[in-house]
Amino acid sequence: MIKGKHIVLGICGGIAAYKTASLVRLFVKAGAEVQVIMTPAAKEFITPVTMSALTGKPVVSEFFTANTGEWHSHVDLGLWADVMVIAPATASSIAKMANGVADNMLITSYLSSKAPVFIAPAMDLDMMAHPSTTRNIEMLRSYGNRIIDPAVGELASHLVGKGRMAEPDEIFNTINDYFSRREDLAGKKMLITAGPTYEKIDPVRFIGNYSTGKMGYAIADEAATRGADVTIVSGQVNIKPTSDNVKVIKVESAREMLAECQKLFPKSDIGIMCAAVADYTPTEYVNHKIKREKEEIPVIKLTKNPDIAASLGAQKKPGQLLMGFALETDNEDFNAIDKLKRKNLDYIVLNSLRDSGAGFGTDTNKISIFDVNGNKRCFPLKSKREVATDIIDTIISR
Ligand code: CTP
């Protein structure tokens, strides 16, 4: 529910700024507290007096009030916010947010905010289509910010194209949905595996893979913001969850991952197997560095690793839900459904390496989700955080 929530509304200098008066009315009518921050340019399009009258709070725009020296703390504002909405977000503010150019109160507050950020771009169609804007928006998405896409329509230039800020009621509904969904996993315990496993050969070498853990961590963050109690059993990755209430247990090998999952799964309501688990591990670990000169060319014998998803699937109890992933290069649907059945999963998320932007290391993903009855839902290419939302929505829908 939006009632009682703290919304920081950042307004940038674009013609769509005039629409934010209606947006504030919608928020206030629904019982939210709104604090407006305006960039200097925004004040050319709508007056601070209008916004402070509608919100009942003085608008913040400068770092301090010139005549009294009163300091406006961007850190406090960032912490006060339950959500930050930046509408309209102009090309230059988007570029500043993407690159951390903290030269006004709005950008410093954005950089300090721990709250989820929703960004509603608005600009002329050619600015919107420019590669720099596209890249900056993608960077913002990769930081976990959510973009409220602009619409196609007549623009201030009288040209027609993509760039019109989403209408106030659409922005309001997005924020309202976010708050209504927030608690839909409250009380649920979730176990997520993520990242690669490392299978040791000797003290300096291992067998690994290119997984970065981004997808699993994005799911963990999404689930945690929706109230779940989340633990990630993670291979070696260079990322951290953005959400404070995600617990991470770091492991190296598939066997270590299995041991942690065996402990956690019986107490979990939901298991999501995102890790890229090595299928094989060296049969023996050489406890000294294998030397190049003195030794014969080594032959590394491999043995099968345990299948973590299948072993959890075998012990799954009624009421528990288990989801797996399948990264395929060919016969995608057949292989995914086969894995779902073999591992006793409830859902399987398929990524095809044939889709550009999907798979390891990217900030985006393109998925299809199969259920036990073979029903398939396809999703377009999205940021991994948006994909995480689709995955959690699918689980909730059951
Ligand atoms: N998985 C697992 N333990 C393994 C192998 C895979 O838990 N030892 C999980 C993955 O996390 C994923 C699903 O099983 O959720 C499918 O993984 P994938 O590597 O695509 O399938 P495999 O079973 O390894 O089959 P193949 O390598 O033949 O594609």
Coordinates of C-alpha atoms and ligand atoms in Angstrom, one line a residue:
M1 CA 0.0 0.0 0.0
I2 CA 1.2 3.4 -0.9
K3 CA -0.5 5.0 2.2
G4 CA 2.1 6.4 4.6
K5 CA 5.0 5.8 2.3
H6 CA 7.8 8.3 1.8
I7 CA 8.3 9.3 -1.9
V8 CA 11.2 11.5 -3.0
L9 CA 10.2 12.9 -6.4
G10 CA 13.1 14.2 -8.4
I11 CA 12.0 16.6 -11.2
C12 CA 14.4 17.5 -14.0
G13 CA 14.2 20.3 -16.5
G14 CA 12.0 19.1 -19.3
I15 CA 8.6 20.3 -20.5
A16 CA 6.9 17.2 -19.0
A17 CA 7.8 18.7 -15.6
Y18 CA 4.3 20.4 -15.7
K19 CA 2.7 16.9 -15.4
T20 CA 4.4 16.2 -12.1
A21 CA 1.8 18.4 -10.4
S22 CA -0.8 15.8 -11.3
L23 CA 1.5 13.0 -10.2
V24 CA 2.0 14.6 -6.8
R25 CA -1.7 15.0 -6.4
L26 CA -2.2 11.3 -7.0
F27 CA 0.5 10.3 -4.5
V28 CA -0.8 12.7 -1.8
K29 CA -4.4 11.7 -2.4
A30 CA -3.4 8.1 -1.8
G31 CA -1.8 9.0 1.5
A32 CA 1.9 9.2 0.6
E33 CA 4.3 11.8 1.9
V34 CA 6.1 13.4 -1.0
Q35 CA 9.4 15.4 -0.9
V36 CA 10.2 17.1 -4.1
I37 CA 13.8 17.8 -5.3
M38 CA 14.1 20.0 -8.4
T39 CA 17.1 20.5 -10.5
P40 CA 17.9 24.1 -11.2
A41 CA 16.5 23.7 -14.8
A42 CA 13.3 22.1 -13.6
K43 CA 12.3 25.4 -12.0
E44 CA 12.1 27.0 -15.4
F45 CA 9.2 24.6 -16.3
I46 CA 7.2 24.5 -13.1
T47 CA 7.5 26.6 -10.0
P48 CA 8.7 25.3 -6.6
V49 CA 5.7 27.2 -5.1
T50 CA 3.3 24.9 -7.0
M51 CA 5.1 21.8 -5.8
S52 CA 5.5 22.8 -2.2
A53 CA 1.8 23.8 -2.1
L54 CA 0.8 20.4 -3.4
T55 CA 3.2 18.4 -1.1
G56 CA 3.0 20.6 2.0
K57 CA 6.8 20.5 2.2
P58 CA 9.4 23.1 1.0
V59 CA 11.0 22.0 -2.3
V60 CA 14.7 21.2 -2.0
S61 CA 16.9 22.3 -4.8
E62 CA 20.1 23.7 -3.5
F63 CA 22.6 22.2 -1.1
F64 CA 21.9 24.9 1.4
T65 CA 19.6 27.9 1.8
A66 CA 21.6 31.0 0.8
N67 CA 20.4 33.5 3.4
T68 CA 20.3 31.2 6.5
G69 CA 23.1 28.7 5.6
E70 CA 20.7 25.8 6.4
W71 CA 22.2 22.6 5.0
H72 CA 20.0 20.2 3.1
S73 CA 21.2 16.7 3.7
H74 CA 21.1 14.6 0.6
V75 CA 22.0 11.6 2.7
D76 CA 19.0 12.1 5.1
L77 CA 16.7 12.4 2.1
G78 CA 18.1 9.3 0.6
L79 CA 17.5 7.4 3.8
W80 CA 14.0 8.9 4.4
A81 CA 12.8 7.7 1.0
D82 CA 10.9 4.4 0.7
V83 CA 11.1 5.0 -3.0
M84 CA 12.7 7.6 -5.3
V85 CA 10.9 8.6 -8.5
I86 CA 12.7 10.7 -11.1
A87 CA 10.2 12.2 -13.5
P88 CA 10.8 13.6 -16.0
A89 CA 14.3 12.3 -16.3
T90 CA 16.1 14.3 -19.0
A91 CA 19.0 13.0 -21.2
S92 CA 21.5 15.1 -19.2
S93 CA 20.3 13.9 -15.8
I94 CA 20.2 10.3 -17.0
A95 CA 23.8 10.7 -18.1
K96 CA 24.8 12.2 -14.8
M97 CA 23.1 9.4 -12.8
A98 CA 24.7 6.8 -15.0
N99 CA 28.1 8.3 -14.5
G100 CA 27.9 9.6 -10.9
V101 CA 28.2 13.3 -11.9
A102 CA 27.0 14.7 -8.6
D103 CA 26.7 18.4 -9.4
N104 CA 23.2 19.1 -8.0
M105 CA 21.0 18.1 -5.1
L106 CA 19.0 15.7 -7.1
I107 CA 21.9 13.6 -8.4
T108 CA 23.6 13.6 -4.9
S109 CA 20.4 12.4 -3.4
Y110 CA 20.0 9.7 -6.1
L111 CA 23.6 8.5 -5.4
S112 CA 23.0 8.4 -1.7
S113 CA 19.6 6.7 -1.9
K114 CA 19.2 3.2 -0.6
A115 CA 15.6 3.1 -1.8
P116 CA 14.5 1.6 -5.1
V117 CA 14.6 4.1 -7.9
F118 CA 12.1 4.5 -10.7
I119 CA 13.1 6.6 -13.7
A120 CA 10.6 8.1 -16.2
P121 CA 12.6 9.4 -19.2
A122 CA 11.2 12.2 -21.3
M123 CA 12.9 13.8 -24.2
D124 CA 12.8 14.4 -27.9
L125 CA 12.7 11.3 -30.1
D126 CA 16.2 11.7 -31.6
M127 CA 17.8 12.3 -28.1
M128 CA 16.0 9.2 -26.9
A129 CA 17.3 7.1 -29.8
H130 CA 20.9 8.5 -29.5
P131 CA 23.3 5.7 -28.6
S132 CA 24.6 7.6 -25.6
T133 CA 21.1 7.8 -24.1
T134 CA 20.4 4.2 -24.9
R135 CA 23.7 3.2 -23.2
N136 CA 23.1 5.4 -20.2
I137 CA 19.6 4.0 -19.7
E138 CA 21.1 0.5 -19.9
M139 CA 23.7 1.4 -17.3
L140 CA 20.9 2.7 -15.0
R141 CA 19.0 -0.6 -15.5
S142 CA 22.2 -2.6 -14.7
Y143 CA 22.4 -0.7 -11.3
G144 CA 19.0 -2.1 -10.5
N145 CA 17.0 1.1 -11.3
R146 CA 13.7 0.5 -12.9
I147 CA 12.8 2.4 -16.0
I148 CA 9.2 3.5 -16.7
D149 CA 9.4 3.5 -20.4
P150 CA 8.4 6.7 -22.3
A151 CA 5.5 6.4 -24.7
V152 CA 5.2 7.1 -28.4
G153 CA 3.3 10.2 -29.2
E154 CA 3.4 13.9 -30.1
L155 CA 6.4 15.6 -28.4
A156 CA 7.0 19.2 -27.4
S157 CA 8.9 19.7 -30.7
H158 CA 5.6 18.6 -32.5
L159 CA 7.5 15.6 -33.9
V160 CA 5.9 12.3 -33.3
G161 CA 8.0 9.4 -31.8
K162 CA 9.2 7.8 -28.6
G163 CA 10.0 10.1 -25.8
R164 CA 6.8 11.3 -24.2
M165 CA 7.0 10.8 -20.4
A166 CA 4.7 8.1 -19.2
E167 CA 1.4 9.7 -18.0
P168 CA 1.1 10.5 -14.3
D169 CA -1.5 7.8 -13.7
E170 CA 0.8 5.2 -15.3
I171 CA 3.7 6.3 -13.1
F172 CA 1.4 6.3 -10.0
N173 CA 0.2 2.7 -10.9
T174 CA 3.8 1.5 -11.2
I175 CA 4.7 2.8 -7.8
N176 CA 1.4 1.6 -6.3
D177 CA 2.0 -1.9 -7.8
Y178 CA 5.5 -1.9 -6.4
F179 CA 4.2 -1.3 -2.8
S180 CA 1.3 -3.7 -3.1
R181 CA 3.7 -6.4 -4.3
R182 CA 6.4 -5.7 -1.8
E183 CA 5.1 -8.0 0.9
D184 CA 3.9 -10.8 -1.3
L185 CA 6.7 -13.1 -0.2
A186 CA 6.6 -12.1 3.5
G187 CA 7.3 -15.1 5.7
K188 CA 8.7 -17.2 2.9
K189 CA 12.2 -18.7 3.2
M190 CA 14.0 -18.8 -0.1
L191 CA 17.2 -20.6 -1.0
I192 CA 19.1 -19.5 -4.2
T193 CA 22.2 -21.0 -5.7
A194 CA 24.2 -18.6 -7.8
G195 CA 27.5 -18.2 -9.6
P196 CA 30.1 -20.7 -10.8
T197 CA 31.6 -23.6 -8.9
Y198 CA 35.4 -24.0 -8.8
E199 CA 36.7 -27.5 -8.8
K200 CA 40.3 -27.6 -7.5
I201 CA 43.1 -29.2 -9.5
D202 CA 46.0 -28.1 -7.4
P203 CA 46.6 -25.1 -5.0
V204 CA 46.6 -22.6 -7.9
R205 CA 44.3 -24.1 -10.5
F206 CA 40.7 -25.0 -10.8
I207 CA 38.0 -25.9 -13.3
G208 CA 35.4 -23.1 -13.5
N209 CA 33.1 -21.4 -15.8
Y210 CA 32.0 -17.8 -16.9
S211 CA 29.0 -17.4 -14.6
T212 CA 29.1 -14.1 -12.8
G213 CA 26.1 -14.7 -10.5
K214 CA 24.2 -11.6 -11.7
M215 CA 21.0 -13.5 -12.4
G216 CA 20.8 -15.3 -9.0
Y217 CA 21.7 -12.1 -7.1
A218 CA 19.1 -10.1 -9.0
I219 CA 16.5 -12.7 -8.0
A220 CA 17.7 -12.6 -4.4
D221 CA 17.3 -8.8 -4.3
E222 CA 13.9 -8.9 -5.9
A223 CA 12.7 -11.6 -3.5
A224 CA 14.1 -9.7 -0.5
T225 CA 12.4 -6.5 -1.4
R226 CA 9.1 -8.5 -1.6
G227 CA 9.5 -9.7 2.0
A228 CA 11.3 -13.1 1.6
D229 CA 14.0 -14.3 3.9
V230 CA 16.7 -15.1 1.3
T231 CA 19.9 -17.1 1.5
I232 CA 22.2 -17.3 -1.5
V233 CA 24.6 -20.2 -1.6
S234 CA 27.1 -18.6 -3.9
G235 CA 30.1 -19.6 -5.9
Q236 CA 33.0 -17.1 -6.2
V237 CA 31.6 -13.9 -7.7
N238 CA 32.6 -10.2 -7.5
I239 CA 29.1 -8.9 -6.7
K240 CA 27.1 -8.4 -3.5
P241 CA 23.4 -8.2 -3.0
T242 CA 22.1 -4.7 -2.9
S243 CA 19.4 -5.6 -0.4
D244 CA 20.5 -5.7 3.3
N245 CA 18.4 -8.7 4.2
V246 CA 20.0 -11.2 1.9
K247 CA 22.3 -13.7 3.6
V248 CA 25.3 -15.0 1.4
I249 CA 27.1 -18.2 2.1
K250 CA 30.2 -18.5 -0.1
V251 CA 31.4 -21.9 -1.3
E252 CA 33.8 -23.1 -3.9
S253 CA 33.0 -26.5 -5.1
A254 CA 29.8 -28.3 -6.2
R255 CA 30.1 -30.6 -3.1
E256 CA 30.4 -27.6 -0.8
M257 CA 27.4 -26.1 -2.5
L258 CA 25.4 -29.3 -2.1
A259 CA 26.3 -29.6 1.6
E260 CA 25.0 -26.0 2.3
C261 CA 21.8 -26.6 0.3
Q262 CA 21.1 -29.9 2.1
K263 CA 21.2 -28.0 5.4
L264 CA 19.0 -25.1 4.1
F265 CA 16.4 -26.7 1.7
P266 CA 14.4 -28.6 4.4
K267 CA 13.7 -25.3 6.1
S268 CA 13.0 -23.4 2.8
D269 CA 9.6 -22.8 1.0
I270 CA 11.3 -22.0 -2.3
G271 CA 14.5 -23.1 -4.0
I272 CA 15.9 -21.4 -7.1
M273 CA 18.8 -23.2 -8.7
C274 CA 20.7 -20.5 -10.6
A275 CA 24.2 -21.7 -10.1
A276 CA 26.4 -22.9 -13.0
V277 CA 27.5 -26.1 -11.3
A278 CA 30.5 -27.9 -12.8
D279 CA 29.3 -31.3 -14.0
Y280 CA 32.7 -32.8 -13.3
T281 CA 35.5 -32.5 -10.8
P282 CA 39.1 -33.8 -10.7
T283 CA 39.2 -37.3 -9.2
E284 CA 42.1 -36.2 -7.1
Y285 CA 43.5 -33.0 -5.7
V286 CA 47.2 -32.6 -6.2
N287 CA 48.4 -30.8 -3.0
H288 CA 51.4 -29.1 -4.6
K289 CA 51.6 -26.9 -7.6
I290 CA 51.9 -29.1 -10.7
K291 CA 55.2 -28.0 -12.3
R292 CA 55.7 -27.5 -16.0
E293 CA 59.4 -28.6 -16.4
K294 CA 59.8 -31.5 -14.1
E295 CA 56.6 -33.4 -14.6
E296 CA 55.0 -35.2 -17.5
I297 CA 52.1 -33.5 -19.2
P298 CA 49.4 -34.1 -16.6
V299 CA 46.2 -36.0 -17.4
I300 CA 43.4 -34.7 -15.2
K301 CA 40.9 -37.5 -14.6
L302 CA 37.4 -36.3 -13.9
T303 CA 34.5 -37.7 -11.9
K304 CA 30.9 -36.7 -11.9
N305 CA 29.7 -34.0 -9.5
P306 CA 26.5 -34.4 -7.6
D307 CA 23.4 -32.8 -9.2
I308 CA 22.3 -30.3 -6.5
A309 CA 18.9 -29.5 -8.2
A310 CA 18.1 -33.2 -8.7
S311 CA 19.0 -34.1 -5.1
L312 CA 16.8 -31.3 -3.7
G313 CA 14.1 -32.3 -6.2
A314 CA 14.2 -35.9 -4.8
Q315 CA 13.7 -34.7 -1.2
K316 CA 11.1 -32.0 -2.1
K317 CA 8.0 -32.1 0.2
P318 CA 4.5 -31.0 -0.7
G319 CA 4.3 -27.2 -0.4
Q320 CA 7.9 -26.7 -1.4
L321 CA 8.6 -25.2 -4.8
L322 CA 11.8 -25.8 -6.8
M323 CA 12.9 -23.9 -9.9
G324 CA 15.9 -24.6 -12.1
F325 CA 17.6 -23.0 -15.0
A326 CA 18.7 -24.4 -18.3
L327 CA 21.3 -22.7 -20.4
E328 CA 21.1 -24.4 -23.9
T329 CA 22.6 -23.9 -27.3
D330 CA 20.3 -26.3 -29.2
N331 CA 17.1 -28.4 -28.8
E332 CA 16.3 -25.8 -26.2
D333 CA 12.7 -26.6 -25.4
F334 CA 13.2 -30.3 -25.4
N335 CA 16.3 -30.1 -23.1
A336 CA 14.6 -27.7 -20.7
I337 CA 11.5 -29.9 -20.3
D338 CA 13.7 -33.0 -19.9
K339 CA 15.7 -31.3 -17.1
L340 CA 12.5 -30.2 -15.4
K341 CA 11.2 -33.8 -15.3
R342 CA 14.5 -35.4 -14.5
K343 CA 15.2 -33.1 -11.6
N344 CA 11.6 -33.0 -10.3
L345 CA 11.4 -29.2 -10.6
D346 CA 8.2 -27.2 -10.6
Y347 CA 9.5 -24.6 -13.1
I348 CA 12.5 -24.3 -15.4
V349 CA 13.8 -21.0 -16.8
L350 CA 15.3 -21.4 -20.2
N351 CA 18.1 -19.2 -21.6
S352 CA 19.2 -19.8 -25.1
L353 CA 22.8 -18.9 -25.9
R354 CA 21.5 -18.3 -29.4
D355 CA 19.7 -15.2 -28.1
S356 CA 22.1 -12.2 -28.0
G357 CA 22.0 -10.5 -24.6
A358 CA 21.2 -13.7 -22.8
G359 CA 23.3 -15.9 -20.6
F360 CA 26.6 -15.4 -18.7
G361 CA 28.1 -12.0 -17.8
T362 CA 25.5 -9.8 -19.5
D363 CA 23.3 -7.3 -17.6
T364 CA 20.3 -8.5 -19.6
N365 CA 18.6 -11.8 -20.2
K366 CA 15.9 -13.3 -22.4
I367 CA 14.0 -16.2 -20.8
S368 CA 11.1 -18.6 -21.3
I369 CA 9.6 -20.3 -18.3
F370 CA 8.1 -23.9 -18.5
D371 CA 5.9 -25.3 -15.8
V372 CA 5.3 -29.0 -15.0
N373 CA 2.5 -29.2 -17.5
G374 CA 4.8 -28.1 -20.3
N375 CA 3.2 -24.6 -20.5
K376 CA 5.7 -22.1 -21.9
R377 CA 5.8 -18.4 -21.3
C378 CA 8.2 -16.3 -23.3
F379 CA 9.5 -13.0 -22.2
P380 CA 11.4 -10.3 -24.2
L381 CA 15.0 -9.2 -23.6
K382 CA 15.0 -7.3 -20.3
S383 CA 17.5 -6.3 -17.6
K384 CA 18.3 -9.1 -15.2
R385 CA 16.4 -7.2 -12.4
E386 CA 13.3 -7.0 -14.6
V387 CA 13.7 -10.7 -15.4
A388 CA 13.9 -11.4 -11.7
T389 CA 10.6 -9.6 -11.3
D390 CA 9.0 -11.8 -14.0
I391 CA 10.4 -14.9 -12.3
I392 CA 9.1 -14.0 -8.8
D393 CA 5.7 -13.0 -10.3
T394 CA 5.6 -16.5 -11.9
I395 CA 6.2 -18.1 -8.6
I396 CA 3.7 -15.9 -6.8
S397 CA 1.1 -16.7 -9.5
R398 CA 1.1 -20.4 -8.4
Ligands
CTP1 N1 22.4 -28.1 -11.5 C1 22.8 -28.5 -10.3 N2 23.8 -29.3 -10.0 C2 24.5 -29.8 -11.1 C3 24.2 -29.4 -12.4 C4 23.2 -28.5 -12.6 O1 22.1 -28.0 -9.3 N3 25.6 -30.6 -10.8 C5 21.3 -27.2 -11.8 C6 21.6 -25.9 -12.3 O2 21.7 -24.9 -11.3 C7 20.3 -25.6 -13.1 C8 19.9 -26.9 -13.6 O3 20.5 -27.9 -12.7 O4 19.3 -25.1 -12.3 C9 20.3 -27.3 -15.0 O5 21.7 -27.0 -15.2 P1 22.4 -27.3 -16.5 O6 23.9 -27.1 -16.3 O7 21.7 -26.6 -17.6 O8 22.1 -28.8 -16.8 P2 22.9 -30.2 -16.5 O9 22.0 -31.0 -15.7 O10 24.3 -30.0 -16.0 O11 22.9 -30.8 -18.0 P3 23.8 -30.5 -19.3 O12 25.1 -30.1 -18.7 O13 23.8 -31.8 -20.0 O14 23.1 -29.4 -20.1

